């Protein structure tokens, strides 16, 4: 048994998901009650919204020391896309900063000033794309959410982590507001500043916990993978992700979904609003199922009621008519071509031996994840397990299984942990 397995087997750890640090920042009172964190220690910093103020922040943070806490606020559900509408930072020697990326859209100078520092983010993969758009790309990352998952914490939201590890309660009431609002209200700015107030302290505590569990090198491999990951490629056929698509079966109906989705996306992008505020997914699906012959029939469908103007209705009906007029050869095919194995529900009929391998592999990975005190998907991705079980290596040796895992993007620590149990599972005979 490895050090990590021995530590994860500790019942108290598995119950609490880790222990608060023995030293450093803690807000737990003598009675053990978490302390509300109501104000940033240096007050709410002014919002940086001009080149001179930005230059001062860049100089201050370049002169700072240690890791830099970074966060970004988006306007999901309000605006088109996932751009950043506020960037928050904190670093020892520089204090905190709030930057308006609408007024200062090019933050590449700040990104360059911080290039050699470790960036501490919570759920880094959510914020890195919008930070990249404004010129901020880290060379090193510490993800406190991912660290919490690897350490076995049952709740890994920032508020839950700060409370359980550091003993402070963060006010989270403004997480879903419209951050494109200008000027930003003071309570929102206070909330934003507090999000980075203790992020480096949380990082330090989690590093100690991961080291105690023998998982620190695993976490570093994960963080390196996040920092070095290229931008995600554009999604193919994004219209197929329309909610309720499972109801749409016929190719002509699929064409209606595609036309309405494309028209909605074009309008939403032009108006810079969330596509759902232009037309709901439910309305798109209803129109596809009904194939309305005219505007009057369209108006009767859910989502196209009396509040919608005649001009809007006509543009949606025009999209429906375009789909109805397509020749059969141009209609989309049902389903979506997916590289890799078929859905697991079909394995028993198509390849019973593969189904047996997958069942054994899932059970083995689940048991190992439990033993190590972390979610299965962080131990090894379910997609990787499916791919290896569907097309296993020829000789099923440990080296071959390790090579197959590496080919699918598994990190070295994952390969070391998973290879023995997966190699055994792959030799499971079919029932």
PDB file of N, CA, C and O in Angstrom, residues 30 126 185 375:
ATOM      1  N   UNK A  30     -12.707  30.314  19.176  1.00  0.00           N
ATOM      2  CA  UNK A  30     -12.428  29.381  20.273  1.00  0.00           C
ATOM      3  C   UNK A  30     -13.518  28.316  20.355  1.00  0.00           C
ATOM      4  O   UNK A  30     -13.267  27.159  20.656  1.00  0.00           O
ATOM      5  N   UNK A 126     -12.437  26.903 -15.866  1.00  0.00           N
ATOM      6  CA  UNK A 126     -13.570  27.786 -16.148  1.00  0.00           C
ATOM      7  C   UNK A 126     -13.108  29.203 -16.505  1.00  0.00           C
ATOM      8  O   UNK A 126     -13.706  29.866 -17.346  1.00  0.00           O
ATOM      9  N   UNK A 185     -21.997  47.677  -8.683  1.00  0.00           N
ATOM     10  CA  UNK A 185     -22.355  48.104  -7.318  1.00  0.00           C
ATOM     11  C   UNK A 185     -21.274  47.717  -6.310  1.00  0.00           C
ATOM     12  O   UNK A 185     -20.580  46.703  -6.472  1.00  0.00           O
ATOM     13  N   UNK A 375     -12.645  11.404  -6.186  1.00  0.00           N
ATOM     14  CA  UNK A 375     -13.648  11.005  -7.161  1.00  0.00           C
ATOM     15  C   UNK A 375     -13.038  10.141  -8.266  1.00  0.00           C
ATOM     16  O   UNK A 375     -11.881  10.327  -8.649  1.00  0.00           O
TER      17      UNK A 375
END
